[in-house]
Short mmCIF file of the C-alpha atoms (twelve columns), coordinates in Angstrom:
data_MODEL
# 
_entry.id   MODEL 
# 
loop_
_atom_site.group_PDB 
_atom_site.id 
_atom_site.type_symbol 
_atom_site.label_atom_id 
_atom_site.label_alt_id 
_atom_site.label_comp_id 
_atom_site.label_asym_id 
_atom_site.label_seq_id 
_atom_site.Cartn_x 
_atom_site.Cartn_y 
_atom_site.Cartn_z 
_atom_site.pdbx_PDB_model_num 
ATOM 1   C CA . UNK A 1   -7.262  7.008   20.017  1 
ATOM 2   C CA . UNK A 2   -6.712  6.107   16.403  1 
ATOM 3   C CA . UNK A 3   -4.415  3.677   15.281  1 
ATOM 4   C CA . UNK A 4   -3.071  1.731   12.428  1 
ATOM 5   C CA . UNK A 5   -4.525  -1.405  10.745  1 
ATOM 6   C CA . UNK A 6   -2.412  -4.103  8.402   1 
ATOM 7   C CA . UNK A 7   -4.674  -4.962  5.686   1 
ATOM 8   C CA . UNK A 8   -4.327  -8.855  4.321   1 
ATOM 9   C CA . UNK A 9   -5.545  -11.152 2.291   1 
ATOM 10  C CA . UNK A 10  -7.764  -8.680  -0.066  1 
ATOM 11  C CA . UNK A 11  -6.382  -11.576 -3.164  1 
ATOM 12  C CA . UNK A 12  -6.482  -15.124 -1.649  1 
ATOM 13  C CA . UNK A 13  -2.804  -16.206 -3.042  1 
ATOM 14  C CA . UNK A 14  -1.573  -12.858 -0.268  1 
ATOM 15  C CA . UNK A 15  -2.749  -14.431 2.556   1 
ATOM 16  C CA . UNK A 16  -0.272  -17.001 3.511   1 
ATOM 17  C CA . UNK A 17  2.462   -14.513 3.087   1 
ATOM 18  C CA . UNK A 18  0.473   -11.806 4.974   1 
ATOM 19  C CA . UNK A 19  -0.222  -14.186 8.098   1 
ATOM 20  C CA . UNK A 20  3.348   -14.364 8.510   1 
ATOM 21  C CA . UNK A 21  4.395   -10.496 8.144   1 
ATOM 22  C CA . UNK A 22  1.523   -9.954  10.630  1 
ATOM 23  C CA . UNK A 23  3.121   -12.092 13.286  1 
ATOM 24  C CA . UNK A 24  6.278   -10.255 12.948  1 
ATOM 25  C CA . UNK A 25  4.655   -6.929  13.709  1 
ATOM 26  C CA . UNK A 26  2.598   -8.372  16.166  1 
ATOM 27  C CA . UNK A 27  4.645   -6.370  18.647  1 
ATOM 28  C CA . UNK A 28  4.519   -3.132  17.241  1 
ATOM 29  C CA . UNK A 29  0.746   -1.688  18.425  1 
ATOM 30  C CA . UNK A 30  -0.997  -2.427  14.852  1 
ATOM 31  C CA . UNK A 31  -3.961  -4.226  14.375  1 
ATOM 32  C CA . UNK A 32  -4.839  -6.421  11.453  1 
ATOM 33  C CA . UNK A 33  -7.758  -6.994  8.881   1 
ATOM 34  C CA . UNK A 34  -7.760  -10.656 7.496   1 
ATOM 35  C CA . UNK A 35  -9.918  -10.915 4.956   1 
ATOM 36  C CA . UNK A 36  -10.667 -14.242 5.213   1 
ATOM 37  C CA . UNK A 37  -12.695 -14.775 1.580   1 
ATOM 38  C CA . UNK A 38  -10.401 -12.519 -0.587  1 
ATOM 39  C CA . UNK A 39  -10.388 -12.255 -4.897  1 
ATOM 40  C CA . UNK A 40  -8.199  -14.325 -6.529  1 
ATOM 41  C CA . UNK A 41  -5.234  -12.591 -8.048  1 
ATOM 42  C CA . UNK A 42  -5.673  -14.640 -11.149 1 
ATOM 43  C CA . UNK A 43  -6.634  -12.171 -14.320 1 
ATOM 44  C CA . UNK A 44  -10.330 -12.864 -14.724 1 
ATOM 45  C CA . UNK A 45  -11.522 -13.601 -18.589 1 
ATOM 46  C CA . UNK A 46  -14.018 -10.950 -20.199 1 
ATOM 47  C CA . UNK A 47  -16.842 -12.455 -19.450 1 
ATOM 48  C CA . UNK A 48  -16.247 -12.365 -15.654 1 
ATOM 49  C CA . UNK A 49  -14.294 -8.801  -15.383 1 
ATOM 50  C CA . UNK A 50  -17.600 -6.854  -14.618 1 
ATOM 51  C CA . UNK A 51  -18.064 -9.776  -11.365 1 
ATOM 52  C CA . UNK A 52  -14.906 -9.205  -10.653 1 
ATOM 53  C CA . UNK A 53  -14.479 -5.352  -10.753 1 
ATOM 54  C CA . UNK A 54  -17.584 -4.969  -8.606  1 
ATOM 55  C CA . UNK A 55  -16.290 -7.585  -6.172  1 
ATOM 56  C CA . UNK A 56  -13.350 -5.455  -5.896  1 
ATOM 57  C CA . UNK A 57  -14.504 -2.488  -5.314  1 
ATOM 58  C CA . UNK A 58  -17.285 -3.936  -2.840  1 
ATOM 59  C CA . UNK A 59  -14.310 -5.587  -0.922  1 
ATOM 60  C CA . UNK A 60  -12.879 -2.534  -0.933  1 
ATOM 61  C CA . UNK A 61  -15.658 0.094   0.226   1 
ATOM 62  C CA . UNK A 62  -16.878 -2.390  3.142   1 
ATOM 63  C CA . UNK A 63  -13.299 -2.281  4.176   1 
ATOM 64  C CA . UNK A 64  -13.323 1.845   4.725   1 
ATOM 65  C CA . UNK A 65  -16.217 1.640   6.684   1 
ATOM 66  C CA . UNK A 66  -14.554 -1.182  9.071   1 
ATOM 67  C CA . UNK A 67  -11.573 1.198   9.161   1 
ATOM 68  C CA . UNK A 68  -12.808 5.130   9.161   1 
ATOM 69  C CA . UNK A 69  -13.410 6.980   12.370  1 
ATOM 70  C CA . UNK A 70  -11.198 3.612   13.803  1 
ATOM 71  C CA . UNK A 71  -8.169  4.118   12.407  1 
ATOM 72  C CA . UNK A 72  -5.939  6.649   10.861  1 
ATOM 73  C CA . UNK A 73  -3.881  4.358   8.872   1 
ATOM 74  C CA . UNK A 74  -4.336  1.490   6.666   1 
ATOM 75  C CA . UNK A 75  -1.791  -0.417  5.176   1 
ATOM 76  C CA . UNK A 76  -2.682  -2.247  2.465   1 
ATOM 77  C CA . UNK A 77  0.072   -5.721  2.131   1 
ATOM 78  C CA . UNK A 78  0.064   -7.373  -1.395  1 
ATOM 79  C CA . UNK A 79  3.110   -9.609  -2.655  1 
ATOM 80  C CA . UNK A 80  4.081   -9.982  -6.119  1 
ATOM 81  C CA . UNK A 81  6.162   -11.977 -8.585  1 
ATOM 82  C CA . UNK A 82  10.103  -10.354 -8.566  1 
ATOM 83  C CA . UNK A 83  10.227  -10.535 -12.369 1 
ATOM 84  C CA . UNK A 84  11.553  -6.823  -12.284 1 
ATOM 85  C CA . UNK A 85  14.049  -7.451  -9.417  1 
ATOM 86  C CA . UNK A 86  12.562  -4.729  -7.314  1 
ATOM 87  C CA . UNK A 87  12.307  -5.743  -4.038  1 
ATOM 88  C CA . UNK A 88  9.196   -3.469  -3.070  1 
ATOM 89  C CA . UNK A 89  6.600   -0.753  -4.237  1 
ATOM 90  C CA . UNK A 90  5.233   2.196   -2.085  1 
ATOM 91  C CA . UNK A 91  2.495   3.673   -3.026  1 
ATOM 92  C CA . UNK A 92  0.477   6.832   -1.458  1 
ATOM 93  C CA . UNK A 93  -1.484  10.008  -2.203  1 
ATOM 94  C CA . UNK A 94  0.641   12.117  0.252   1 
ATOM 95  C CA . UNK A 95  3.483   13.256  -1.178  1 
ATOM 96  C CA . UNK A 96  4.748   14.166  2.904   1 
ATOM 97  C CA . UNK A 97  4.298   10.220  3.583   1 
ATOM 98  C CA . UNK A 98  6.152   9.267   0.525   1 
ATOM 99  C CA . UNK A 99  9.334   11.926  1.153   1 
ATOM 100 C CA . UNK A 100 9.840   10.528  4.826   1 
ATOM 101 C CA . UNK A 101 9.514   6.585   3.748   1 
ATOM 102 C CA . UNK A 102 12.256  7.271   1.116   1 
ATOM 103 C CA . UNK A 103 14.293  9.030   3.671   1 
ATOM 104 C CA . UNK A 104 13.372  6.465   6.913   1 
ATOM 105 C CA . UNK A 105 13.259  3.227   4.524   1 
ATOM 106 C CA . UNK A 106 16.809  3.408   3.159   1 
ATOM 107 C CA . UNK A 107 18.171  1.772   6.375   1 
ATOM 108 C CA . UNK A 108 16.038  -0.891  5.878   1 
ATOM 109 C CA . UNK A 109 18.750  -3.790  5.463   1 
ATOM 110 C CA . UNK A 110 16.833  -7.642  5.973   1 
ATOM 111 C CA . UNK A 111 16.856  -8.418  2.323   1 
ATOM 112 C CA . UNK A 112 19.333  -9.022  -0.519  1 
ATOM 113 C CA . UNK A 113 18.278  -6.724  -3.515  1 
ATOM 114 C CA . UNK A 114 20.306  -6.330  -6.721  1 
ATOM 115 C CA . UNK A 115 18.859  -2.728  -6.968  1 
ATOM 116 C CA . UNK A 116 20.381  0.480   -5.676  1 
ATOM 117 C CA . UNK A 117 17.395  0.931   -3.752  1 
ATOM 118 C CA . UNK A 118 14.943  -2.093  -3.286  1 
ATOM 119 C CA . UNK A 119 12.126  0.576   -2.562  1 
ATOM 120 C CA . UNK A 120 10.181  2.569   -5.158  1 
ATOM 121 C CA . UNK A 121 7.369   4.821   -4.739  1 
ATOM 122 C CA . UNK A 122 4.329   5.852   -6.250  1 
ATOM 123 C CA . UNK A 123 1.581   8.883   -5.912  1 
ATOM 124 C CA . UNK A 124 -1.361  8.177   -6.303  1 
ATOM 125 C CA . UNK A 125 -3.686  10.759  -8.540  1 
ATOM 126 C CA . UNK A 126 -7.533  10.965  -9.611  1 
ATOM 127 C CA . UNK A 127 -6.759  11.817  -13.470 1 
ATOM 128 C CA . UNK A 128 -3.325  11.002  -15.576 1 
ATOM 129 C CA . UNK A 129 -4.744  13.384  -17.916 1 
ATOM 130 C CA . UNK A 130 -4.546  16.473  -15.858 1 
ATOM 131 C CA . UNK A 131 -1.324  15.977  -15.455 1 
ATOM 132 C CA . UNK A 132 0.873   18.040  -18.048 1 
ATOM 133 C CA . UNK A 133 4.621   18.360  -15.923 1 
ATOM 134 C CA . UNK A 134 5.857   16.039  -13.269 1 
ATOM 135 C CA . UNK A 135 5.678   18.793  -10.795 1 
ATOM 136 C CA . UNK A 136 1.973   18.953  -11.192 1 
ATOM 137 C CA . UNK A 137 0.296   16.695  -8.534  1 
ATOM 138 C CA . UNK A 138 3.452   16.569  -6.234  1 
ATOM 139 C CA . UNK A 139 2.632   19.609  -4.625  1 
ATOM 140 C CA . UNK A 140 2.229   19.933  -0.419  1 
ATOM 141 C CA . UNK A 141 -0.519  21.701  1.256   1 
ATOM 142 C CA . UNK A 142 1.021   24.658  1.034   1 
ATOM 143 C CA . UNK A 143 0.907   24.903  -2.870  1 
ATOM 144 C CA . UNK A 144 4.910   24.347  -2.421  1 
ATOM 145 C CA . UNK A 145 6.387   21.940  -4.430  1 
ATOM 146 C CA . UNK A 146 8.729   19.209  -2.289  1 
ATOM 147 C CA . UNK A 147 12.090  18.118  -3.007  1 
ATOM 148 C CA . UNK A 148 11.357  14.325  -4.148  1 
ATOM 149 C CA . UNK A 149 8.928   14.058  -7.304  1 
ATOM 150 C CA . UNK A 150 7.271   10.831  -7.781  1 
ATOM 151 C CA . UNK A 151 6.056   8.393   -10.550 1 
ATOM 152 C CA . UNK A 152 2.372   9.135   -10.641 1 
ATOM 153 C CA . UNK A 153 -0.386  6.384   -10.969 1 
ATOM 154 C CA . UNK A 154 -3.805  5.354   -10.893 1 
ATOM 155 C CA . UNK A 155 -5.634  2.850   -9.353  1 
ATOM 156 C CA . UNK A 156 -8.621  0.618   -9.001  1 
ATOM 157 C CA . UNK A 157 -9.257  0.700   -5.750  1 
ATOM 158 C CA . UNK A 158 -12.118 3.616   -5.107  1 
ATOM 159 C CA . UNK A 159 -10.870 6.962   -4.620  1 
ATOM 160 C CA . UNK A 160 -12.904 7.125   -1.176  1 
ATOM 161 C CA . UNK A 161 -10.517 4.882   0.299   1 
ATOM 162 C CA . UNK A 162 -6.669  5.695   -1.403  1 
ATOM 163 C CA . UNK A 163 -7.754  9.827   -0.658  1 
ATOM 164 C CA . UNK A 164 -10.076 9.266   2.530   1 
ATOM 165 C CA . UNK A 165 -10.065 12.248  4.816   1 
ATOM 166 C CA . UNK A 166 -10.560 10.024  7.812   1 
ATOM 167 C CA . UNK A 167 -7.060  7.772   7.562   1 
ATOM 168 C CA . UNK A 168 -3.882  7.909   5.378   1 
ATOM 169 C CA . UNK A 169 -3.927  4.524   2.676   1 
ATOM 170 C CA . UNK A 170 -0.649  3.311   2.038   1 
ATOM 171 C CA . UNK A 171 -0.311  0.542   -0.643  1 
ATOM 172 C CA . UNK A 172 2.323   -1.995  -0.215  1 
ATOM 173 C CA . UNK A 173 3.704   -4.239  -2.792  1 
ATOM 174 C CA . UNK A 174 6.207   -6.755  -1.937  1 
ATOM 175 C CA . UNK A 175 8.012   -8.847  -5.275  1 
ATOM 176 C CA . UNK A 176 8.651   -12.361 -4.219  1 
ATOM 177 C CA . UNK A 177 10.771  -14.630 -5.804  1 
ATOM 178 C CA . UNK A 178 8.127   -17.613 -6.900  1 
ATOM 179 C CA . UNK A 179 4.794   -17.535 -5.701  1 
ATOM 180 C CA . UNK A 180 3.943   -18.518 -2.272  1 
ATOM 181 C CA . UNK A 181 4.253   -17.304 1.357   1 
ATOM 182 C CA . UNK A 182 7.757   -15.829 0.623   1 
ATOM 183 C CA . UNK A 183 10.429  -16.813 2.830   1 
ATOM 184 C CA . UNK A 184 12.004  -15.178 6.550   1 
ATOM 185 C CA . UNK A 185 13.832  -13.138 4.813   1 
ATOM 186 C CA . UNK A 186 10.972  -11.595 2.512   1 
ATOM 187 C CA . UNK A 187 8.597   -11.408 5.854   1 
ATOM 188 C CA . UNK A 188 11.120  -9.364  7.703   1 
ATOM 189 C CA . UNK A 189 11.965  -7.089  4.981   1 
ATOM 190 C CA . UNK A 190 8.199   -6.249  4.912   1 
ATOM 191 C CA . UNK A 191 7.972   -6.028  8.685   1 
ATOM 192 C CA . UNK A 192 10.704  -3.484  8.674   1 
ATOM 193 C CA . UNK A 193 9.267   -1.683  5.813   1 
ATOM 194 C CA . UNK A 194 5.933   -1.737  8.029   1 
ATOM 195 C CA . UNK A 195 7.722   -0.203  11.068  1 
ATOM 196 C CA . UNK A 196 8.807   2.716   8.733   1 
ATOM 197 C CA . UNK A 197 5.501   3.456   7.626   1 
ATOM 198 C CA . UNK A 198 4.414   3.568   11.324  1 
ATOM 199 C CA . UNK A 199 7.747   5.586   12.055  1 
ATOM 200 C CA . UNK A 200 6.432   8.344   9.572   1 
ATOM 201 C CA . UNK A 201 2.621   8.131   10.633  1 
ATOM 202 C CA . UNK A 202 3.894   9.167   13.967  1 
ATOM 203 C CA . UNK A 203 6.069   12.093  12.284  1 
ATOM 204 C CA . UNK A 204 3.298   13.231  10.336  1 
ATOM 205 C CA . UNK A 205 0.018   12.917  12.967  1 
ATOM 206 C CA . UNK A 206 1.224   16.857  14.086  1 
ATOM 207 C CA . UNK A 207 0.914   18.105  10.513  1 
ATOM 208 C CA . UNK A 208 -1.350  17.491  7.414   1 
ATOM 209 C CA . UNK A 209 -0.044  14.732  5.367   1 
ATOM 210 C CA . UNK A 210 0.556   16.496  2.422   1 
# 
């Protein structure tokens, strides 16, 4: 039966901080990835960007075939600097995914956040130029648009893995205060954030995810 994989150490300064998320949710049926030789998160100069880009990507694209067929969710655990003060970033293709973590994550309550709400989320699209309204994008399935529309984005990671058909790719961001492997309180925000995710997986494995 499928089942859901915790993704960490894809940029080498993540993986203390993963390692200590993933024993929290140890307990909660999820496997995890540790990629053991991950990129550093460090900008890369000109000359090395093309290295770097195609090391991505590579990482990336061996990663969907370890998880396809396997698994029907990957989440994908990266930490960040909390120059903005938000406390995390969400971000998914499925619209469906992203309306029930905004619903299930607001009683989320293991960290201190001066923001209204320490979560944000993000859709992910192919093409910021085909989109002309907010609306556009954000729609379910069923050509209806939802409630909730979301800050669209794009990213670097290949489109075969954020829109695979096989498993649902949800992209986690977590700010922390200095750079390091965060603190208890930052590993069991994220560990409660990752039991959301899982929460809504389960919602959504009756039902396309949008």
């Amino acid at each position: 039966m499928p089942k859901p994989i915790l993704v960490i150490g894809i940029h080498q300064e993540e993986l203390a901080f993963g390692e200590r998320v993933a024993e929290l949710v140890e307990g909660l049926g999820i496997d995890v990835l540790r990629i053991e030789q991950g990129l550093s998160n460090r900008k890369p100069i000109f000359d090395d960007l093309f290295y770097y880009t195609t090391q991505h990507r590579e990482i990336y694209l061996q990663l969907r075939q370890q998880v396809k067929k396997r698994y029907d969710l990957l989440i994908d655990l990266h930490s960040g600097i909390n120059e903005s003060e938000s406390c995390a970033d969400i971000f998914c293709k499925h619209v469906n995914m992203l309306n029930c973590l905004k619903t299930v994550s607001k009683q989320c309550s293991n960290i201190q956040c001066s923001l209204p709400e320490p979560v944000r989320f993000r859709r992910i699209i192919e093409d910021l130029e085909k989109i002309d309204d907010l609306a556009v994008g954000n729609e379910d399935l069923d050509g209806k648009t939802p409630q909730n529309i979301y800050p669209i984005c794009r990213t670097v990671i290949p489109q075969t893995v954020w829109a695979s058909k096989d498993f649902i790719y949800v992209g986690l961001e977590i700010y922390l205060p200095k750079p390091g492997e965060g603190t208890m309180e930052d590993w069991l925000f994220t560990a409660e954030i990752v039991e959301c995710i899982l929460k809504c997986t389960q919602s959504l494995r009756s039902s396309p995810p949008g």
